[in-house]
Amino acid sequence: MHRFPLSRRSISHYSTLVLASFLLLASGLFAQDFKKQVIYQIVTDRFFNGDTTNDNPPQSAGLFDATQTNWHLYWGGDLAGIQQKLSYLQGLGVTAIWISPPVDNLNLNIPDSNNNPTASYHGYGARDFMRIEEHFGDAANDWTAFNNLTSAAHADGIKVIIDFAPNHSNPDNAGEYGSLYNNGTFVAACNNDPNGIFHHNPDIGNFDDRYQLQYYTLEGLCDLNQENSTTDSYLKTAIQQLQSHGADGFRIDAVKHVTWGWEYSMANTVFTSGPSFFFGEWYQGWGDPLYHDSYKFANKSGISVIDFNVNQAVRDVFASNNNFSELDNVVNTEDSNFTWQNDLVTFVDSHDVPRLLSVNNNTNRLIEAQAYVLAGRGIPVVYYGDEQYLHNDTNGGGDPYNRNAMTSWNTSTTLYQVINLLAGLRGSTNDALGYGSYQQRWINNDVYIFERKFFNDVVLVAINKNDTTSYPVSGLNTALPAANYTDYLGGLMSGPSITVTNGSGGNNPVSSFTLPAHSVAVWQYTSSASAPEVGSIGPTLGQPGVVVTIAGKGLGSSTGSVLVGTTTATINSWSSTSVTFTVPNVGNGVYSVTLKNSSGTAANTIQFTVLTAKLIPVTFTVNNATPTNTGDYIFLTGSTVELGNWGTTWDTAIGPMLDPNYPNWFLNVSAPAGAQIQFKFIKIAANGTVTWENGGNHTYTVPTSGVGYVNVNWQY
Ligand code: NOJ
Ligand code: NOJ
């Protein structure tokens, strides 16, 4: 099935801003659809030292290793360094950077088991989310370097994605014991927490247990309690502050370990202030028992996820030489489950896995894998240094040996050129990569040919990963119109030309050809749109007043209209590729949105969920619920779209709820602020049978701000 997923995009709308609203305005004006972006992931400390005055700041002296031999200390990379390398990144063709958590983190050395010093050079040990880390900015923990980077990046057409880690502060058993500060004022620590800012549970032992995942401690990192009103407002103020300083989007660290319901309200808070894009690190392996939870979350929260399943398959296929059928199966299964599959964030390498070249030191395989990700479905990431074939194979190349210092800036490597070409194809030449469907066209163990298609725009990609064997390809069909096609990569990876002849039903035969060993070929066709074509909406949900962007092709240069259901929305901006509108005052629910050009010609419709109001995290508890057997769960369902609109299936009801105090169940749910809601609890048995509690509906008025708590008994 062909679906047209979300994205976020541009606008210049903002209302209640924390700081420096002009910066948001500037970035908003310039923001674009993330489906057409290529993201470059940077470990800030390891990229480039642009300012030596911050190498060894006084408040955290001794954590810097100028010799770059202790891989757990700071090596000097900083925000100024990224700024100084923007032209290198522009040349590479990437259009967004994802940088390490930039906020002030742990100041103290925590010695490792060999008594060697370690530091939070990676940024995942925050102490003050309101300030910038002194090694990345300046000794005053000021925003100057951050502002300079976002402004310069925007001026160069590059968006800035901030790694935001709302799950935790810093280690709970050493150093600063998780100490959290609010712009310099102490809030709490794991060993000093009278107001419940943190959870105080053991380390997660069972990664398949929903309660442990969200409420236990991840790797000894002091675990924030997002349901506490102080913690809730602290984190939301912090993320809006980053937004106001020019962050165009957020990668949510450990998204599976933060309270899931609360995260809906975190994203909603940002969308209420202005345009953004969210993707979360929902780590999983293929066959993970919580796979269903991952796509329910991605489909409903407004937060996309990093595609670890495709990553595993890509690594298996290209580094470990598994058959292409593994990758084909994963993509097709995911595409039937994820509503917004073109927003899944795909990658080859990251700071958490060994670089592919450490697994298999075969440069061609890395290029083939990266080309697959750049042309495949989802928003592609390039991990810094891959274009330079950077790798250090100590201990298999895993963390920290995958966080290498960048040592060369060569703009003529083959991979640098392949990235540049495919980023251009995705970003401006052919909308099939950002918005299109995905179809396997030809496959054997070594060869994979897939097609992306968005209306009449088509990209056909062929990869042969065999190191020595070329393959004859016959019986291949494509939606490319009859013509001769040369390789879009210009033969950089030995791609041949092909001839397409007329067939029927979108299946045009490709004359038999030979695909050389170690090759990537890209053939593409694009034509102008005869009617408006919509490929993206973002955010995918929002209350009346939120500004939403529709992106696509041929929308027309003069202003047309947007209908949410049958209600005409106010248009804020209009271009042939991007339109922004304000969610009108209509009842909550799932709507079809229709864009019409100025002549009244309608585009394909796209789904959007109108929320009742801004989202507030509310913790619902039901005591002494009806007994359950293994595989049965209690869910909540209620009177608004946020509460499932009385749905009674796993996907439509809210849950499953959590039962650490069985037979009492609880769940944190983002509910509409100020709304009077009705709800009930249901049991969905393992076989799907639904049991309602008896009696009348429960009623509750959601607070207009802050957090809420509801505690009721199951009605027998
Ligand atoms: C996942 C990050 O990607 C990883 O590098 C980090 O250590 C953990 N989350 C904890 O923040
Ligand atoms: C059906 C349930 O049986 C009832 O309890 C509930 O109030 C309604 N659905 C809500 O429409």
JSON list of C-alpha atoms in Angstrom, two decimals, residues 555-673:
[
{"chain": "A", "resi": 555, "resn": "LEU", "atom": "CA", "xyz": [1.23, 22.60, -5.10]},
{"chain": "A", "resi": 556, "resn": "GLY", "atom": "CA", "xyz": [1.19, 25.74, -7.24]},
{"chain": "A", "resi": 557, "resn": "SER", "atom": "CA", "xyz": [2.76, 29.13, -6.79]},
{"chain": "A", "resi": 558, "resn": "SER", "atom": "CA", "xyz": [-0.43, 30.94, -5.80]},
{"chain": "A", "resi": 559, "resn": "THR", "atom": "CA", "xyz": [-2.35, 30.24, -2.64]},
{"chain": "A", "resi": 560, "resn": "GLY", "atom": "CA", "xyz": [-5.00, 27.54, -2.75]},
{"chain": "A", "resi": 561, "resn": "SER", "atom": "CA", "xyz": [-6.80, 25.98, 0.18]},
{"chain": "A", "resi": 562, "resn": "VAL", "atom": "CA", "xyz": [-6.50, 23.25, 2.80]},
{"chain": "A", "resi": 563, "resn": "LEU", "atom": "CA", "xyz": [-9.50, 21.42, 4.21]},
{"chain": "A", "resi": 564, "resn": "VAL", "atom": "CA", "xyz": [-9.37, 19.52, 7.49]},
{"chain": "A", "resi": 565, "resn": "GLY", "atom": "CA", "xyz": [-12.30, 17.21, 6.91]},
{"chain": "A", "resi": 566, "resn": "THR", "atom": "CA", "xyz": [-14.71, 19.76, 5.45]},
{"chain": "A", "resi": 567, "resn": "THR", "atom": "CA", "xyz": [-13.43, 22.78, 7.37]},
{"chain": "A", "resi": 568, "resn": "THR", "atom": "CA", "xyz": [-11.24, 25.30, 5.58]},
{"chain": "A", "resi": 569, "resn": "ALA", "atom": "CA", "xyz": [-8.03, 26.08, 7.45]},
{"chain": "A", "resi": 570, "resn": "THR", "atom": "CA", "xyz": [-6.19, 29.38, 7.61]},
{"chain": "A", "resi": 571, "resn": "ILE", "atom": "CA", "xyz": [-3.15, 29.32, 5.31]},
{"chain": "A", "resi": 572, "resn": "ASN", "atom": "CA", "xyz": [0.06, 30.81, 6.70]},
{"chain": "A", "resi": 573, "resn": "SER", "atom": "CA", "xyz": [2.38, 30.30, 3.75]},
{"chain": "A", "resi": 574, "resn": "TRP", "atom": "CA", "xyz": [2.23, 28.73, 0.32]},
{"chain": "A", "resi": 575, "resn": "SER", "atom": "CA", "xyz": [4.86, 27.61, -2.14]},
{"chain": "A", "resi": 576, "resn": "SER", "atom": "CA", "xyz": [4.84, 24.98, -4.85]},
{"chain": "A", "resi": 577, "resn": "THR", "atom": "CA", "xyz": [6.55, 22.50, -2.51]},
{"chain": "A", "resi": 578, "resn": "SER", "atom": "CA", "xyz": [5.37, 23.52, 0.95]},
{"chain": "A", "resi": 579, "resn": "VAL", "atom": "CA", "xyz": [2.23, 24.89, 2.56]},
{"chain": "A", "resi": 580, "resn": "THR", "atom": "CA", "xyz": [1.61, 25.76, 6.19]},
{"chain": "A", "resi": 581, "resn": "PHE", "atom": "CA", "xyz": [-1.83, 25.98, 7.75]},
{"chain": "A", "resi": 582, "resn": "THR", "atom": "CA", "xyz": [-3.24, 26.44, 11.23]},
{"chain": "A", "resi": 583, "resn": "VAL", "atom": "CA", "xyz": [-5.30, 23.58, 12.66]},
{"chain": "A", "resi": 584, "resn": "PRO", "atom": "CA", "xyz": [-8.87, 24.95, 12.66]},
{"chain": "A", "resi": 585, "resn": "ASN", "atom": "CA", "xyz": [-11.32, 24.74, 15.53]},
{"chain": "A", "resi": 586, "resn": "VAL", "atom": "CA", "xyz": [-12.86, 21.39, 14.77]},
{"chain": "A", "resi": 587, "resn": "GLY", "atom": "CA", "xyz": [-13.70, 18.52, 17.08]},
{"chain": "A", "resi": 588, "resn": "ASN", "atom": "CA", "xyz": [-10.96, 16.10, 18.05]},
{"chain": "A", "resi": 589, "resn": "GLY", "atom": "CA", "xyz": [-10.47, 13.06, 15.85]},
{"chain": "A", "resi": 590, "resn": "VAL", "atom": "CA", "xyz": [-8.66, 11.60, 12.89]},
{"chain": "A", "resi": 591, "resn": "TYR", "atom": "CA", "xyz": [-9.23, 13.61, 9.71]},
{"chain": "A", "resi": 592, "resn": "SER", "atom": "CA", "xyz": [-8.45, 13.46, 6.03]},
{"chain": "A", "resi": 593, "resn": "VAL", "atom": "CA", "xyz": [-6.69, 16.64, 5.00]},
{"chain": "A", "resi": 594, "resn": "THR", "atom": "CA", "xyz": [-7.21, 17.83, 1.43]},
{"chain": "A", "resi": 595, "resn": "LEU", "atom": "CA", "xyz": [-5.01, 20.38, -0.27]},
{"chain": "A", "resi": 596, "resn": "LYS", "atom": "CA", "xyz": [-6.39, 22.17, -3.34]},
{"chain": "A", "resi": 597, "resn": "ASN", "atom": "CA", "xyz": [-4.37, 24.36, -5.66]},
{"chain": "A", "resi": 598, "resn": "SER", "atom": "CA", "xyz": [-5.54, 27.83, -6.61]},
{"chain": "A", "resi": 599, "resn": "SER", "atom": "CA", "xyz": [-7.62, 26.36, -9.46]},
{"chain": "A", "resi": 600, "resn": "GLY", "atom": "CA", "xyz": [-9.41, 24.07, -7.03]},
{"chain": "A", "resi": 601, "resn": "THR", "atom": "CA", "xyz": [-7.70, 20.85, -8.13]},
{"chain": "A", "resi": 602, "resn": "ALA", "atom": "CA", "xyz": [-7.42, 18.52, -5.14]},
{"chain": "A", "resi": 603, "resn": "ALA", "atom": "CA", "xyz": [-4.33, 16.52, -4.20]},
{"chain": "A", "resi": 604, "resn": "ASN", "atom": "CA", "xyz": [-4.33, 13.06, -2.67]},
{"chain": "A", "resi": 605, "resn": "THR", "atom": "CA", "xyz": [-5.56, 13.27, 0.92]},
{"chain": "A", "resi": 606, "resn": "ILE", "atom": "CA", "xyz": [-3.35, 12.73, 3.94]},
{"chain": "A", "resi": 607, "resn": "GLN", "atom": "CA", "xyz": [-4.21, 11.76, 7.51]},
{"chain": "A", "resi": 608, "resn": "PHE", "atom": "CA", "xyz": [-4.02, 14.20, 10.42]},
{"chain": "A", "resi": 609, "resn": "THR", "atom": "CA", "xyz": [-5.16, 13.85, 14.03]},
{"chain": "A", "resi": 610, "resn": "VAL", "atom": "CA", "xyz": [-6.79, 16.88, 15.62]},
{"chain": "A", "resi": 611, "resn": "LEU", "atom": "CA", "xyz": [-6.21, 16.86, 19.37]},
{"chain": "A", "resi": 612, "resn": "THR", "atom": "CA", "xyz": [-8.73, 18.30, 21.81]},
{"chain": "A", "resi": 613, "resn": "ALA", "atom": "CA", "xyz": [-6.18, 20.60, 23.45]},
{"chain": "A", "resi": 614, "resn": "LYS", "atom": "CA", "xyz": [-2.54, 20.87, 24.41]},
{"chain": "A", "resi": 615, "resn": "LEU", "atom": "CA", "xyz": [-1.36, 17.65, 26.05]},
{"chain": "A", "resi": 616, "resn": "ILE", "atom": "CA", "xyz": [-0.83, 17.29, 29.81]},
{"chain": "A", "resi": 617, "resn": "PRO", "atom": "CA", "xyz": [0.65, 14.14, 31.35]},
{"chain": "A", "resi": 618, "resn": "VAL", "atom": "CA", "xyz": [-1.89, 12.41, 33.59]},
{"chain": "A", "resi": 619, "resn": "THR", "atom": "CA", "xyz": [-1.18, 9.25, 35.57]},
{"chain": "A", "resi": 620, "resn": "PHE", "atom": "CA", "xyz": [-4.23, 6.98, 35.69]},
{"chain": "A", "resi": 621, "resn": "THR", "atom": "CA", "xyz": [-4.43, 4.24, 38.29]},
{"chain": "A", "resi": 622, "resn": "VAL", "atom": "CA", "xyz": [-7.14, 1.60, 38.49]},
{"chain": "A", "resi": 623, "resn": "ASN", "atom": "CA", "xyz": [-7.13, -0.45, 41.69]},
{"chain": "A", "resi": 624, "resn": "ASN", "atom": "CA", "xyz": [-8.12, -4.06, 42.05]},
{"chain": "A", "resi": 625, "resn": "ALA", "atom": "CA", "xyz": [-8.81, -4.59, 38.37]},
{"chain": "A", "resi": 626, "resn": "THR", "atom": "CA", "xyz": [-10.42, -7.72, 37.02]},
{"chain": "A", "resi": 627, "resn": "PRO", "atom": "CA", "xyz": [-8.06, -10.74, 37.15]},
{"chain": "A", "resi": 628, "resn": "THR", "atom": "CA", "xyz": [-5.79, -11.33, 34.19]},
{"chain": "A", "resi": 629, "resn": "ASN", "atom": "CA", "xyz": [-3.92, -14.32, 32.89]},
{"chain": "A", "resi": 630, "resn": "THR", "atom": "CA", "xyz": [-0.60, -14.24, 31.07]},
{"chain": "A", "resi": 631, "resn": "GLY", "atom": "CA", "xyz": [-0.99, -12.22, 27.89]},
{"chain": "A", "resi": 632, "resn": "ASP", "atom": "CA", "xyz": [-4.08, -10.34, 29.12]},
{"chain": "A", "resi": 633, "resn": "TYR", "atom": "CA", "xyz": [-3.68, -6.63, 29.75]},
{"chain": "A", "resi": 634, "resn": "ILE", "atom": "CA", "xyz": [-5.69, -3.78, 31.16]},
{"chain": "A", "resi": 635, "resn": "PHE", "atom": "CA", "xyz": [-6.11, -0.77, 28.85]},
{"chain": "A", "resi": 636, "resn": "LEU", "atom": "CA", "xyz": [-7.76, 2.61, 29.23]},
{"chain": "A", "resi": 637, "resn": "THR", "atom": "CA", "xyz": [-10.27, 3.90, 26.72]},
{"chain": "A", "resi": 638, "resn": "GLY", "atom": "CA", "xyz": [-12.25, 7.10, 26.75]},
{"chain": "A", "resi": 639, "resn": "SER", "atom": "CA", "xyz": [-14.13, 9.93, 25.19]},
{"chain": "A", "resi": 640, "resn": "THR", "atom": "CA", "xyz": [-11.50, 11.79, 23.15]},
{"chain": "A", "resi": 641, "resn": "VAL", "atom": "CA", "xyz": [-8.97, 10.87, 20.49]},
{"chain": "A", "resi": 642, "resn": "GLU", "atom": "CA", "xyz": [-6.17, 11.19, 23.08]},
{"chain": "A", "resi": 643, "resn": "LEU", "atom": "CA", "xyz": [-7.95, 8.49, 25.11]},
{"chain": "A", "resi": 644, "resn": "GLY", "atom": "CA", "xyz": [-8.62, 6.22, 22.18]},
{"chain": "A", "resi": 645, "resn": "ASN", "atom": "CA", "xyz": [-12.19, 7.34, 21.34]},
{"chain": "A", "resi": 646, "resn": "TRP", "atom": "CA", "xyz": [-13.60, 4.26, 23.11]},
{"chain": "A", "resi": 647, "resn": "GLY", "atom": "CA", "xyz": [-11.46, 1.95, 20.99]},
{"chain": "A", "resi": 648, "resn": "THR", "atom": "CA", "xyz": [-11.12, -1.60, 22.28]},
{"chain": "A", "resi": 649, "resn": "THR", "atom": "CA", "xyz": [-8.19, -3.00, 20.33]},
{"chain": "A", "resi": 650, "resn": "TRP", "atom": "CA", "xyz": [-4.50, -3.12, 21.22]},
{"chain": "A", "resi": 651, "resn": "ASP", "atom": "CA", "xyz": [-3.84, -0.31, 18.72]},
{"chain": "A", "resi": 652, "resn": "THR", "atom": "CA", "xyz": [-6.81, 1.93, 19.45]},
{"chain": "A", "resi": 653, "resn": "ALA", "atom": "CA", "xyz": [-7.12, 1.71, 23.25]},
{"chain": "A", "resi": 654, "resn": "ILE", "atom": "CA", "xyz": [-4.46, 3.34, 25.46]},
{"chain": "A", "resi": 655, "resn": "GLY", "atom": "CA", "xyz": [-1.94, 0.96, 26.92]},
{"chain": "A", "resi": 656, "resn": "PRO", "atom": "CA", "xyz": [-1.14, -1.70, 27.85]},
{"chain": "A", "resi": 657, "resn": "MET", "atom": "CA", "xyz": [-1.13, -0.39, 31.41]},
{"chain": "A", "resi": 658, "resn": "LEU", "atom": "CA", "xyz": [1.58, -1.40, 33.87]},
{"chain": "A", "resi": 659, "resn": "ASP", "atom": "CA", "xyz": [1.12, -3.66, 36.87]},
{"chain": "A", "resi": 660, "resn": "PRO", "atom": "CA", "xyz": [4.07, -3.50, 39.28]},
{"chain": "A", "resi": 661, "resn": "ASN", "atom": "CA", "xyz": [1.42, -3.50, 42.04]},
{"chain": "A", "resi": 662, "resn": "TYR", "atom": "CA", "xyz": [-0.89, -6.13, 40.55]},
{"chain": "A", "resi": 663, "resn": "PRO", "atom": "CA", "xyz": [-3.90, -6.20, 40.59]},
{"chain": "A", "resi": 664, "resn": "ASN", "atom": "CA", "xyz": [-3.60, -2.41, 40.53]},
{"chain": "A", "resi": 665, "resn": "TRP", "atom": "CA", "xyz": [-2.62, -1.03, 37.12]},
{"chain": "A", "resi": 666, "resn": "PHE", "atom": "CA", "xyz": [-1.36, 2.39, 36.15]},
{"chain": "A", "resi": 667, "resn": "LEU", "atom": "CA", "xyz": [-0.31, 4.32, 33.08]},
{"chain": "A", "resi": 668, "resn": "ASN", "atom": "CA", "xyz": [0.90, 7.79, 32.31]},
{"chain": "A", "resi": 669, "resn": "VAL", "atom": "CA", "xyz": [-1.16, 9.17, 29.42]},
{"chain": "A", "resi": 670, "resn": "SER", "atom": "CA", "xyz": [-1.02, 12.52, 27.68]},
{"chain": "A", "resi": 671, "resn": "ALA", "atom": "CA", "xyz": [-4.53, 13.96, 28.02]},
{"chain": "A", "resi": 672, "resn": "PRO", "atom": "CA", "xyz": [-6.06, 17.20, 26.70]},
{"chain": "A", "resi": 673, "resn": "ALA", "atom": "CA", "xyz": [-5.49, 20.14, 29.05]}
]
